[in-house]
Amino acid sequence: MNERIAKSVSKFLSLVLRHSPETIGIKLDENGWADVEELIIKCNKNGSQSQMTAELLDYVVENNDKKRFAFNDDKTRIRASQGHSISVELNLSETDPPEYLYHGTVGKFMESIQKEGLKKMSRQHVHLSKDKETAVTVGSRRGAPQILTVRSGSMHRDGFKFYLSENNVWLTDEVPAKYIEFRM
Ligand code: HQG
């Protein structure tokens, strides 16, 4: 498999399955699922992903570095496991978080985060990582990474809910500033 093609398919699927299914004229159901057959047909009608096949989709779901996408049991439907900006009900069950989780961001957001905590911004949840290395990768997408330590255990004891996505990203609705350690 050509990794360049697999990466471009992953990016395109992120766009369609997390943010704008209308790009190729499909609809997701309320739980974020797209019909696989329809997705393949409509991708091929859309100029930018005209090489889509069932095999390619299988490969990307299986080998994606962050396991961003998942099939349902009979592989007739596919969805993104997290990262949505459109409103979908993933039906994730609440999970007890570890004592600390990490968030990778960049310097220009720090002042605002210190004031108002971590917000969902354009997504459905605040995304947190269980290890600093992953947070560094997340922050590096935007520049020199700044890593925040979140006192998730305290938050949970204070009644905040946490969810673990199918691909092991920790999700919560917000992180008030008082639970954030701004120095490593
Ligand atoms: C920041 C990727 C100012 C926040 C990653 C972040 C992740 C604030 C940006 C997933 C703020 C939002 C999500 C506040 C938060 N004031 N800035 N109060 N609160 N921010 O992309 O966490 O590779 O929506 O620090 O790996 O960066 O696409 O969130 O910098 O798991 O699969 O606002 O996306 O996954 O950015 O990334 P994002 P994120 P994929």
JSON list of N, CA and C in Angstrom, two decimals, residues 104-181:
[
{"chain": "A", "resi": 104, "resn": "GLY", "atom": "N", "xyz": [-1.83, 18.97, 24.79]},
{"chain": "A", "resi": 104, "resn": "GLY", "atom": "CA", "xyz": [-0.80, 19.69, 24.04]},
{"chain": "A", "resi": 104, "resn": "GLY", "atom": "C", "xyz": [-1.41, 20.88, 23.33]},
{"chain": "A", "resi": 105, "resn": "THR", "atom": "N", "xyz": [-0.81, 22.06, 23.57]},
{"chain": "A", "resi": 105, "resn": "THR", "atom": "CA", "xyz": [-1.31, 23.26, 22.91]},
{"chain": "A", "resi": 105, "resn": "THR", "atom": "C", "xyz": [-0.11, 24.11, 22.50]},
{"chain": "A", "resi": 106, "resn": "VAL", "atom": "N", "xyz": [-0.33, 25.37, 22.22]},
{"chain": "A", "resi": 106, "resn": "VAL", "atom": "CA", "xyz": [0.78, 26.26, 21.85]},
{"chain": "A", "resi": 106, "resn": "VAL", "atom": "C", "xyz": [0.71, 27.56, 22.65]},
{"chain": "A", "resi": 107, "resn": "GLY", "atom": "N", "xyz": [1.85, 28.26, 22.73]},
{"chain": "A", "resi": 107, "resn": "GLY", "atom": "CA", "xyz": [1.99, 29.45, 23.58]},
{"chain": "A", "resi": 107, "resn": "GLY", "atom": "C", "xyz": [0.91, 30.50, 23.39]},
{"chain": "A", "resi": 108, "resn": "LYS", "atom": "N", "xyz": [0.51, 30.72, 22.14]},
{"chain": "A", "resi": 108, "resn": "LYS", "atom": "CA", "xyz": [-0.42, 31.84, 21.91]},
{"chain": "A", "resi": 108, "resn": "LYS", "atom": "C", "xyz": [-1.79, 31.62, 22.56]},
{"chain": "A", "resi": 109, "resn": "PHE", "atom": "N", "xyz": [-2.11, 30.36, 22.93]},
{"chain": "A", "resi": 109, "resn": "PHE", "atom": "CA", "xyz": [-3.40, 30.11, 23.56]},
{"chain": "A", "resi": 109, "resn": "PHE", "atom": "C", "xyz": [-3.33, 30.13, 25.09]},
{"chain": "A", "resi": 110, "resn": "MET", "atom": "N", "xyz": [-2.09, 30.22, 25.62]},
{"chain": "A", "resi": 110, "resn": "MET", "atom": "CA", "xyz": [-1.93, 30.00, 27.07]},
{"chain": "A", "resi": 110, "resn": "MET", "atom": "C", "xyz": [-2.67, 31.02, 27.93]},
{"chain": "A", "resi": 111, "resn": "GLU", "atom": "N", "xyz": [-2.59, 32.30, 27.54]},
{"chain": "A", "resi": 111, "resn": "GLU", "atom": "CA", "xyz": [-3.21, 33.32, 28.37]},
{"chain": "A", "resi": 111, "resn": "GLU", "atom": "C", "xyz": [-4.71, 33.07, 28.49]},
{"chain": "A", "resi": 112, "resn": "SER", "atom": "N", "xyz": [-5.30, 32.78, 27.36]},
{"chain": "A", "resi": 112, "resn": "SER", "atom": "CA", "xyz": [-6.74, 32.54, 27.35]},
{"chain": "A", "resi": 112, "resn": "SER", "atom": "C", "xyz": [-7.09, 31.27, 28.13]},
{"chain": "A", "resi": 113, "resn": "ILE", "atom": "N", "xyz": [-6.26, 30.22, 27.99]},
{"chain": "A", "resi": 113, "resn": "ILE", "atom": "CA", "xyz": [-6.52, 28.97, 28.73]},
{"chain": "A", "resi": 113, "resn": "ILE", "atom": "C", "xyz": [-6.36, 29.22, 30.24]},
{"chain": "A", "resi": 114, "resn": "GLN", "atom": "N", "xyz": [-5.37, 30.04, 30.61]},
{"chain": "A", "resi": 114, "resn": "GLN", "atom": "CA", "xyz": [-5.19, 30.34, 32.03]},
{"chain": "A", "resi": 114, "resn": "GLN", "atom": "C", "xyz": [-6.41, 31.05, 32.60]},
{"chain": "A", "resi": 115, "resn": "LYS", "atom": "N", "xyz": [-7.05, 31.86, 31.77]},
{"chain": "A", "resi": 115, "resn": "LYS", "atom": "CA", "xyz": [-8.23, 32.61, 32.21]},
{"chain": "A", "resi": 115, "resn": "LYS", "atom": "C", "xyz": [-9.47, 31.72, 32.25]},
{"chain": "A", "resi": 116, "resn": "GLU", "atom": "N", "xyz": [-9.72, 31.03, 31.15]},
{"chain": "A", "resi": 116, "resn": "GLU", "atom": "CA", "xyz": [-11.02, 30.35, 31.04]},
{"chain": "A", "resi": 116, "resn": "GLU", "atom": "C", "xyz": [-10.96, 28.84, 31.02]},
{"chain": "A", "resi": 117, "resn": "GLY", "atom": "N", "xyz": [-9.76, 28.27, 31.18]},
{"chain": "A", "resi": 117, "resn": "GLY", "atom": "CA", "xyz": [-9.64, 26.81, 31.14]},
{"chain": "A", "resi": 117, "resn": "GLY", "atom": "C", "xyz": [-9.67, 26.29, 29.72]},
{"chain": "A", "resi": 118, "resn": "LEU", "atom": "N", "xyz": [-9.71, 24.97, 29.59]},
{"chain": "A", "resi": 118, "resn": "LEU", "atom": "CA", "xyz": [-9.77, 24.37, 28.25]},
{"chain": "A", "resi": 118, "resn": "LEU", "atom": "C", "xyz": [-11.22, 24.25, 27.81]},
{"chain": "A", "resi": 119, "resn": "LYS", "atom": "N", "xyz": [-11.49, 24.76, 26.63]},
{"chain": "A", "resi": 119, "resn": "LYS", "atom": "CA", "xyz": [-12.84, 24.71, 26.05]},
{"chain": "A", "resi": 119, "resn": "LYS", "atom": "C", "xyz": [-12.84, 23.78, 24.85]},
{"chain": "A", "resi": 120, "resn": "LYS", "atom": "N", "xyz": [-14.04, 23.36, 24.44]},
{"chain": "A", "resi": 120, "resn": "LYS", "atom": "CA", "xyz": [-14.15, 22.45, 23.29]},
{"chain": "A", "resi": 120, "resn": "LYS", "atom": "C", "xyz": [-13.75, 23.11, 21.98]},
{"chain": "A", "resi": 121, "resn": "MET", "atom": "N", "xyz": [-13.81, 24.42, 21.96]},
{"chain": "A", "resi": 121, "resn": "MET", "atom": "CA", "xyz": [-13.59, 25.19, 20.73]},
{"chain": "A", "resi": 121, "resn": "MET", "atom": "C", "xyz": [-14.54, 24.64, 19.65]},
{"chain": "A", "resi": 122, "resn": "SER", "atom": "N", "xyz": [-14.02, 24.25, 18.48]},
{"chain": "A", "resi": 122, "resn": "SER", "atom": "CA", "xyz": [-14.98, 23.86, 17.44]},
{"chain": "A", "resi": 122, "resn": "SER", "atom": "C", "xyz": [-15.40, 22.39, 17.53]},
{"chain": "A", "resi": 123, "resn": "ARG", "atom": "N", "xyz": [-14.81, 21.62, 18.47]},
{"chain": "A", "resi": 123, "resn": "ARG", "atom": "CA", "xyz": [-15.13, 20.19, 18.52]},
{"chain": "A", "resi": 123, "resn": "ARG", "atom": "C", "xyz": [-16.21, 19.89, 19.55]},
{"chain": "A", "resi": 124, "resn": "GLN", "atom": "N", "xyz": [-16.57, 18.63, 19.65]},
{"chain": "A", "resi": 124, "resn": "GLN", "atom": "CA", "xyz": [-17.62, 18.21, 20.57]},
{"chain": "A", "resi": 124, "resn": "GLN", "atom": "C", "xyz": [-17.11, 17.99, 21.99]},
{"chain": "A", "resi": 125, "resn": "HIS", "atom": "N", "xyz": [-15.80, 17.84, 22.15]},
{"chain": "A", "resi": 125, "resn": "HIS", "atom": "CA", "xyz": [-15.20, 17.61, 23.46]},
{"chain": "A", "resi": 125, "resn": "HIS", "atom": "C", "xyz": [-13.83, 18.29, 23.53]},
{"chain": "A", "resi": 126, "resn": "VAL", "atom": "N", "xyz": [-13.35, 18.47, 24.75]},
{"chain": "A", "resi": 126, "resn": "VAL", "atom": "CA", "xyz": [-11.92, 18.76, 24.96]},
{"chain": "A", "resi": 126, "resn": "VAL", "atom": "C", "xyz": [-11.20, 17.42, 24.85]},
{"chain": "A", "resi": 127, "resn": "HIS", "atom": "N", "xyz": [-10.08, 17.41, 24.11]},
{"chain": "A", "resi": 127, "resn": "HIS", "atom": "CA", "xyz": [-9.33, 16.16, 23.90]},
{"chain": "A", "resi": 127, "resn": "HIS", "atom": "C", "xyz": [-8.10, 16.13, 24.81]},
{"chain": "A", "resi": 128, "resn": "LEU", "atom": "N", "xyz": [-7.95, 15.03, 25.54]},
{"chain": "A", "resi": 128, "resn": "LEU", "atom": "CA", "xyz": [-6.81, 14.88, 26.45]},
{"chain": "A", "resi": 128, "resn": "LEU", "atom": "C", "xyz": [-6.10, 13.55, 26.16]},
{"chain": "A", "resi": 129, "resn": "SER", "atom": "N", "xyz": [-4.80, 13.49, 26.50]},
{"chain": "A", "resi": 129, "resn": "SER", "atom": "CA", "xyz": [-4.01, 12.29, 26.22]},
{"chain": "A", "resi": 129, "resn": "SER", "atom": "C", "xyz": [-3.52, 11.68, 27.52]},
{"chain": "A", "resi": 130, "resn": "LYS", "atom": "N", "xyz": [-3.32, 10.37, 27.49]},
{"chain": "A", "resi": 130, "resn": "LYS", "atom": "CA", "xyz": [-2.87, 9.72, 28.72]},
{"chain": "A", "resi": 130, "resn": "LYS", "atom": "C", "xyz": [-1.36, 9.85, 28.93]},
{"chain": "A", "resi": 131, "resn": "ASP", "atom": "N", "xyz": [-0.63, 10.20, 27.87]},
{"chain": "A", "resi": 131, "resn": "ASP", "atom": "CA", "xyz": [0.81, 10.38, 28.06]},
{"chain": "A", "resi": 131, "resn": "ASP", "atom": "C", "xyz": [1.29, 11.69, 27.43]},
{"chain": "A", "resi": 132, "resn": "LYS", "atom": "N", "xyz": [2.40, 12.17, 27.96]},
{"chain": "A", "resi": 132, "resn": "LYS", "atom": "CA", "xyz": [2.92, 13.46, 27.50]},
{"chain": "A", "resi": 132, "resn": "LYS", "atom": "C", "xyz": [3.37, 13.40, 26.05]},
{"chain": "A", "resi": 133, "resn": "GLU", "atom": "N", "xyz": [3.89, 12.26, 25.63]},
{"chain": "A", "resi": 133, "resn": "GLU", "atom": "CA", "xyz": [4.41, 12.14, 24.25]},
{"chain": "A", "resi": 133, "resn": "GLU", "atom": "C", "xyz": [3.30, 12.44, 23.24]},
{"chain": "A", "resi": 134, "resn": "THR", "atom": "N", "xyz": [2.13, 11.85, 23.50]},
{"chain": "A", "resi": 134, "resn": "THR", "atom": "CA", "xyz": [1.00, 12.09, 22.58]},
{"chain": "A", "resi": 134, "resn": "THR", "atom": "C", "xyz": [0.61, 13.56, 22.60]},
{"chain": "A", "resi": 135, "resn": "ALA", "atom": "N", "xyz": [0.61, 14.15, 23.80]},
{"chain": "A", "resi": 135, "resn": "ALA", "atom": "CA", "xyz": [0.26, 15.58, 23.91]},
{"chain": "A", "resi": 135, "resn": "ALA", "atom": "C", "xyz": [1.26, 16.44, 23.14]},
{"chain": "A", "resi": 136, "resn": "VAL", "atom": "N", "xyz": [2.53, 16.05, 23.15]},
{"chain": "A", "resi": 136, "resn": "VAL", "atom": "CA", "xyz": [3.54, 16.78, 22.40]},
{"chain": "A", "resi": 136, "resn": "VAL", "atom": "C", "xyz": [3.20, 16.73, 20.90]},
{"chain": "A", "resi": 137, "resn": "THR", "atom": "N", "xyz": [2.83, 15.55, 20.42]},
{"chain": "A", "resi": 137, "resn": "THR", "atom": "CA", "xyz": [2.46, 15.41, 19.00]},
{"chain": "A", "resi": 137, "resn": "THR", "atom": "C", "xyz": [1.26, 16.28, 18.67]},
{"chain": "A", "resi": 138, "resn": "VAL", "atom": "N", "xyz": [0.26, 16.27, 19.55]},
{"chain": "A", "resi": 138, "resn": "VAL", "atom": "CA", "xyz": [-0.96, 17.08, 19.31]},
{"chain": "A", "resi": 138, "resn": "VAL", "atom": "C", "xyz": [-0.60, 18.57, 19.26]},
{"chain": "A", "resi": 139, "resn": "GLY", "atom": "N", "xyz": [0.19, 19.04, 20.25]},
{"chain": "A", "resi": 139, "resn": "GLY", "atom": "CA", "xyz": [0.56, 20.45, 20.29]},
{"chain": "A", "resi": 139, "resn": "GLY", "atom": "C", "xyz": [1.41, 20.85, 19.09]},
{"chain": "A", "resi": 140, "resn": "SER", "atom": "N", "xyz": [2.29, 19.93, 18.66]},
{"chain": "A", "resi": 140, "resn": "SER", "atom": "CA", "xyz": [3.22, 20.24, 17.56]},
{"chain": "A", "resi": 140, "resn": "SER", "atom": "C", "xyz": [2.51, 20.51, 16.23]},
{"chain": "A", "resi": 141, "resn": "ARG", "atom": "N", "xyz": [1.23, 20.11, 16.12]},
{"chain": "A", "resi": 141, "resn": "ARG", "atom": "CA", "xyz": [0.50, 20.42, 14.88]},
{"chain": "A", "resi": 141, "resn": "ARG", "atom": "C", "xyz": [0.43, 21.92, 14.66]},
{"chain": "A", "resi": 142, "resn": "ARG", "atom": "N", "xyz": [0.56, 22.69, 15.76]},
{"chain": "A", "resi": 142, "resn": "ARG", "atom": "CA", "xyz": [0.36, 24.15, 15.65]},
{"chain": "A", "resi": 142, "resn": "ARG", "atom": "C", "xyz": [1.62, 24.97, 15.87]},
{"chain": "A", "resi": 143, "resn": "GLY", "atom": "N", "xyz": [2.72, 24.34, 16.27]},
{"chain": "A", "resi": 143, "resn": "GLY", "atom": "CA", "xyz": [3.94, 25.08, 16.55]},
{"chain": "A", "resi": 143, "resn": "GLY", "atom": "C", "xyz": [4.70, 24.44, 17.69]},
{"chain": "A", "resi": 144, "resn": "ALA", "atom": "N", "xyz": [5.48, 25.27, 18.41]},
{"chain": "A", "resi": 144, "resn": "ALA", "atom": "CA", "xyz": [6.24, 24.72, 19.54]},
{"chain": "A", "resi": 144, "resn": "ALA", "atom": "C", "xyz": [5.26, 24.29, 20.63]},
{"chain": "A", "resi": 145, "resn": "PRO", "atom": "N", "xyz": [5.25, 23.00, 20.98]},
{"chain": "A", "resi": 145, "resn": "PRO", "atom": "CA", "xyz": [4.22, 22.50, 21.89]},
{"chain": "A", "resi": 145, "resn": "PRO", "atom": "C", "xyz": [4.39, 22.95, 23.34]},
{"chain": "A", "resi": 146, "resn": "GLN", "atom": "N", "xyz": [3.30, 23.25, 23.97]},
{"chain": "A", "resi": 146, "resn": "GLN", "atom": "CA", "xyz": [3.24, 23.53, 25.42]},
{"chain": "A", "resi": 146, "resn": "GLN", "atom": "C", "xyz": [2.36, 22.44, 26.00]},
{"chain": "A", "resi": 147, "resn": "ILE", "atom": "N", "xyz": [2.87, 21.77, 27.03]},
{"chain": "A", "resi": 147, "resn": "ILE", "atom": "CA", "xyz": [2.11, 20.65, 27.58]},
{"chain": "A", "resi": 147, "resn": "ILE", "atom": "C", "xyz": [1.48, 21.03, 28.92]},
{"chain": "A", "resi": 148, "resn": "LEU", "atom": "N", "xyz": [0.18, 20.86, 29.00]},
{"chain": "A", "resi": 148, "resn": "LEU", "atom": "CA", "xyz": [-0.54, 21.15, 30.24]},
{"chain": "A", "resi": 148, "resn": "LEU", "atom": "C", "xyz": [-0.89, 19.84, 30.93]},
{"chain": "A", "resi": 149, "resn": "THR", "atom": "N", "xyz": [-0.71, 19.81, 32.25]},
{"chain": "A", "resi": 149, "resn": "THR", "atom": "CA", "xyz": [-1.11, 18.64, 33.02]},
{"chain": "A", "resi": 149, "resn": "THR", "atom": "C", "xyz": [-2.49, 18.93, 33.63]},
{"chain": "A", "resi": 150, "resn": "VAL", "atom": "N", "xyz": [-3.41, 18.02, 33.39]},
{"chain": "A", "resi": 150, "resn": "VAL", "atom": "CA", "xyz": [-4.78, 18.20, 33.87]},
{"chain": "A", "resi": 150, "resn": "VAL", "atom": "C", "xyz": [-5.01, 17.28, 35.08]},
{"chain": "A", "resi": 151, "resn": "ARG", "atom": "N", "xyz": [-5.47, 17.84, 36.18]},
{"chain": "A", "resi": 151, "resn": "ARG", "atom": "CA", "xyz": [-5.74, 17.02, 37.37]},
{"chain": "A", "resi": 151, "resn": "ARG", "atom": "C", "xyz": [-7.11, 16.35, 37.22]},
{"chain": "A", "resi": 152, "resn": "SER", "atom": "N", "xyz": [-7.10, 15.34, 36.34]},
{"chain": "A", "resi": 152, "resn": "SER", "atom": "CA", "xyz": [-8.34, 14.67, 35.96]},
{"chain": "A", "resi": 152, "resn": "SER", "atom": "C", "xyz": [-8.95, 13.89, 37.12]},
{"chain": "A", "resi": 153, "resn": "GLY", "atom": "N", "xyz": [-8.10, 13.35, 37.99]},
{"chain": "A", "resi": 153, "resn": "GLY", "atom": "CA", "xyz": [-8.62, 12.61, 39.15]},
{"chain": "A", "resi": 153, "resn": "GLY", "atom": "C", "xyz": [-9.45, 13.55, 40.04]},
{"chain": "A", "resi": 154, "resn": "SER", "atom": "N", "xyz": [-8.91, 14.73, 40.32]},
{"chain": "A", "resi": 154, "resn": "SER", "atom": "CA", "xyz": [-9.65, 15.71, 41.15]},
{"chain": "A", "resi": 154, "resn": "SER", "atom": "C", "xyz": [-10.94, 16.13, 40.46]},
{"chain": "A", "resi": 155, "resn": "MET", "atom": "N", "xyz": [-10.82, 16.36, 39.16]},
{"chain": "A", "resi": 155, "resn": "MET", "atom": "CA", "xyz": [-12.02, 16.77, 38.41]},
{"chain": "A", "resi": 155, "resn": "MET", "atom": "C", "xyz": [-13.11, 15.72, 38.56]},
{"chain": "A", "resi": 156, "resn": "HIS", "atom": "N", "xyz": [-12.71, 14.47, 38.38]},
{"chain": "A", "resi": 156, "resn": "HIS", "atom": "CA", "xyz": [-13.68, 13.38, 38.43]},
{"chain": "A", "resi": 156, "resn": "HIS", "atom": "C", "xyz": [-14.32, 13.29, 39.82]},
{"chain": "A", "resi": 157, "resn": "ARG", "atom": "N", "xyz": [-13.49, 13.43, 40.86]},
{"chain": "A", "resi": 157, "resn": "ARG", "atom": "CA", "xyz": [-14.03, 13.39, 42.23]},
{"chain": "A", "resi": 157, "resn": "ARG", "atom": "C", "xyz": [-14.98, 14.57, 42.46]},
{"chain": "A", "resi": 158, "resn": "ASP", "atom": "N", "xyz": [-14.76, 15.66, 41.72]},
{"chain": "A", "resi": 158, "resn": "ASP", "atom": "CA", "xyz": [-15.66, 16.82, 41.85]},
{"chain": "A", "resi": 158, "resn": "ASP", "atom": "C", "xyz": [-16.88, 16.71, 40.94]},
{"chain": "A", "resi": 159, "resn": "GLY", "atom": "N", "xyz": [-17.04, 15.60, 40.26]},
{"chain": "A", "resi": 159, "resn": "GLY", "atom": "CA", "xyz": [-18.26, 15.36, 39.49]},
{"chain": "A", "resi": 159, "resn": "GLY", "atom": "C", "xyz": [-18.16, 15.54, 37.98]},
{"chain": "A", "resi": 160, "resn": "PHE", "atom": "N", "xyz": [-16.98, 15.89, 37.47]},
{"chain": "A", "resi": 160, "resn": "PHE", "atom": "CA", "xyz": [-16.84, 16.03, 36.01]},
{"chain": "A", "resi": 160, "resn": "PHE", "atom": "C", "xyz": [-16.79, 14.64, 35.37]},
{"chain": "A", "resi": 161, "resn": "LYS", "atom": "N", "xyz": [-17.40, 14.53, 34.20]},
{"chain": "A", "resi": 161, "resn": "LYS", "atom": "CA", "xyz": [-17.47, 13.23, 33.51]},
{"chain": "A", "resi": 161, "resn": "LYS", "atom": "C", "xyz": [-16.36, 13.11, 32.47]},
{"chain": "A", "resi": 162, "resn": "PHE", "atom": "N", "xyz": [-15.83, 11.92, 32.35]},
{"chain": "A", "resi": 162, "resn": "PHE", "atom": "CA", "xyz": [-14.80, 11.62, 31.35]},
{"chain": "A", "resi": 162, "resn": "PHE", "atom": "C", "xyz": [-15.24, 10.44, 30.51]},
{"chain": "A", "resi": 163, "resn": "TYR", "atom": "N", "xyz": [-14.82, 10.46, 29.25]},
{"chain": "A", "resi": 163, "resn": "TYR", "atom": "CA", "xyz": [-15.14, 9.38, 28.32]},
{"chain": "A", "resi": 163, "resn": "TYR", "atom": "C", "xyz": [-13.85, 8.98, 27.61]},
{"chain": "A", "resi": 164, "resn": "LEU", "atom": "N", "xyz": [-13.76, 7.70, 27.24]},
{"chain": "A", "resi": 164, "resn": "LEU", "atom": "CA", "xyz": [-12.60, 7.22, 26.51]},
{"chain": "A", "resi": 164, "resn": "LEU", "atom": "C", "xyz": [-13.09, 6.79, 25.13]},
{"chain": "A", "resi": 165, "resn": "SER", "atom": "N", "xyz": [-12.56, 7.40, 24.08]},
{"chain": "A", "resi": 165, "resn": "SER", "atom": "CA", "xyz": [-13.01, 7.04, 22.73]},
{"chain": "A", "resi": 165, "resn": "SER", "atom": "C", "xyz": [-12.49, 5.66, 22.38]},
{"chain": "A", "resi": 166, "resn": "GLU", "atom": "N", "xyz": [-13.06, 5.09, 21.31]},
{"chain": "A", "resi": 166, "resn": "GLU", "atom": "CA", "xyz": [-12.65, 3.75, 20.90]},
{"chain": "A", "resi": 166, "resn": "GLU", "atom": "C", "xyz": [-11.15, 3.69, 20.60]},
{"chain": "A", "resi": 167, "resn": "ASN", "atom": "N", "xyz": [-10.59, 4.84, 20.18]},
{"chain": "A", "resi": 167, "resn": "ASN", "atom": "CA", "xyz": [-9.15, 4.86, 19.89]},
{"chain": "A", "resi": 167, "resn": "ASN", "atom": "C", "xyz": [-8.33, 5.52, 21.02]},
{"chain": "A", "resi": 168, "resn": "ASN", "atom": "N", "xyz": [-8.90, 5.42, 22.24]},
{"chain": "A", "resi": 168, "resn": "ASN", "atom": "CA", "xyz": [-8.14, 5.80, 23.45]},
{"chain": "A", "resi": 168, "resn": "ASN", "atom": "C", "xyz": [-7.77, 7.27, 23.59]},
{"chain": "A", "resi": 169, "resn": "VAL", "atom": "N", "xyz": [-8.62, 8.14, 23.08]},
{"chain": "A", "resi": 169, "resn": "VAL", "atom": "CA", "xyz": [-8.47, 9.57, 23.37]},
{"chain": "A", "resi": 169, "resn": "VAL", "atom": "C", "xyz": [-9.44, 9.89, 24.52]},
{"chain": "A", "resi": 170, "resn": "TRP", "atom": "N", "xyz": [-8.94, 10.59, 25.54]},
{"chain": "A", "resi": 170, "resn": "TRP", "atom": "CA", "xyz": [-9.80, 10.97, 26.67]},
{"chain": "A", "resi": 170, "resn": "TRP", "atom": "C", "xyz": [-10.57, 12.23, 26.31]},
{"chain": "A", "resi": 171, "resn": "LEU", "atom": "N", "xyz": [-11.86, 12.21, 26.60]},
{"chain": "A", "resi": 171, "resn": "LEU", "atom": "CA", "xyz": [-12.74, 13.31, 26.22]},
{"chain": "A", "resi": 171, "resn": "LEU", "atom": "C", "xyz": [-13.49, 13.82, 27.45]},
{"chain": "A", "resi": 172, "resn": "THR", "atom": "N", "xyz": [-13.65, 15.14, 27.51]},
{"chain": "A", "resi": 172, "resn": "THR", "atom": "CA", "xyz": [-14.47, 15.72, 28.57]},
{"chain": "A", "resi": 172, "resn": "THR", "atom": "C", "xyz": [-15.06, 17.02, 28.04]},
{"chain": "A", "resi": 173, "resn": "ASP", "atom": "N", "xyz": [-16.02, 17.59, 28.78]},
{"chain": "A", "resi": 173, "resn": "ASP", "atom": "CA", "xyz": [-16.72, 18.76, 28.24]},
{"chain": "A", "resi": 173, "resn": "ASP", "atom": "C", "xyz": [-15.93, 20.05, 28.40]},
{"chain": "A", "resi": 174, "resn": "GLU", "atom": "N", "xyz": [-15.19, 20.16, 29.47]},
{"chain": "A", "resi": 174, "resn": "GLU", "atom": "CA", "xyz": [-14.38, 21.37, 29.71]},
{"chain": "A", "resi": 174, "resn": "GLU", "atom": "C", "xyz": [-13.39, 21.06, 30.81]},
{"chain": "A", "resi": 175, "resn": "VAL", "atom": "N", "xyz": [-12.32, 21.83, 30.89]},
{"chain": "A", "resi": 175, "resn": "VAL", "atom": "CA", "xyz": [-11.39, 21.72, 32.02]},
{"chain": "A", "resi": 175, "resn": "VAL", "atom": "C", "xyz": [-11.22, 23.12, 32.62]},
{"chain": "A", "resi": 176, "resn": "PRO", "atom": "N", "xyz": [-11.89, 23.39, 33.74]},
{"chain": "A", "resi": 176, "resn": "PRO", "atom": "CA", "xyz": [-11.71, 24.70, 34.37]},
{"chain": "A", "resi": 176, "resn": "PRO", "atom": "C", "xyz": [-10.23, 24.91, 34.74]},
{"chain": "A", "resi": 177, "resn": "ALA", "atom": "N", "xyz": [-9.81, 26.17, 34.70]},
{"chain": "A", "resi": 177, "resn": "ALA", "atom": "CA", "xyz": [-8.39, 26.49, 34.88]},
{"chain": "A", "resi": 177, "resn": "ALA", "atom": "C", "xyz": [-7.82, 25.98, 36.20]},
{"chain": "A", "resi": 178, "resn": "LYS", "atom": "N", "xyz": [-8.65, 25.88, 37.21]},
{"chain": "A", "resi": 178, "resn": "LYS", "atom": "CA", "xyz": [-8.10, 25.48, 38.53]},
{"chain": "A", "resi": 178, "resn": "LYS", "atom": "C", "xyz": [-7.62, 24.03, 38.54]},
{"chain": "A", "resi": 179, "resn": "TYR", "atom": "N", "xyz": [-7.99, 23.24, 37.54]},
{"chain": "A", "resi": 179, "resn": "TYR", "atom": "CA", "xyz": [-7.51, 21.86, 37.48]},
{"chain": "A", "resi": 179, "resn": "TYR", "atom": "C", "xyz": [-6.29, 21.70, 36.56]},
{"chain": "A", "resi": 180, "resn": "ILE", "atom": "N", "xyz": [-5.78, 22.81, 36.06]},
{"chain": "A", "resi": 180, "resn": "ILE", "atom": "CA", "xyz": [-4.67, 22.72, 35.11]},
{"chain": "A", "resi": 180, "resn": "ILE", "atom": "C", "xyz": [-3.36, 23.15, 35.77]},
{"chain": "A", "resi": 181, "resn": "GLU", "atom": "N", "xyz": [-2.32, 22.34, 35.60]},
{"chain": "A", "resi": 181, "resn": "GLU", "atom": "CA", "xyz": [-0.98, 22.73, 36.06]},
{"chain": "A", "resi": 181, "resn": "GLU", "atom": "C", "xyz": [-0.25, 23.30, 34.86]}
]
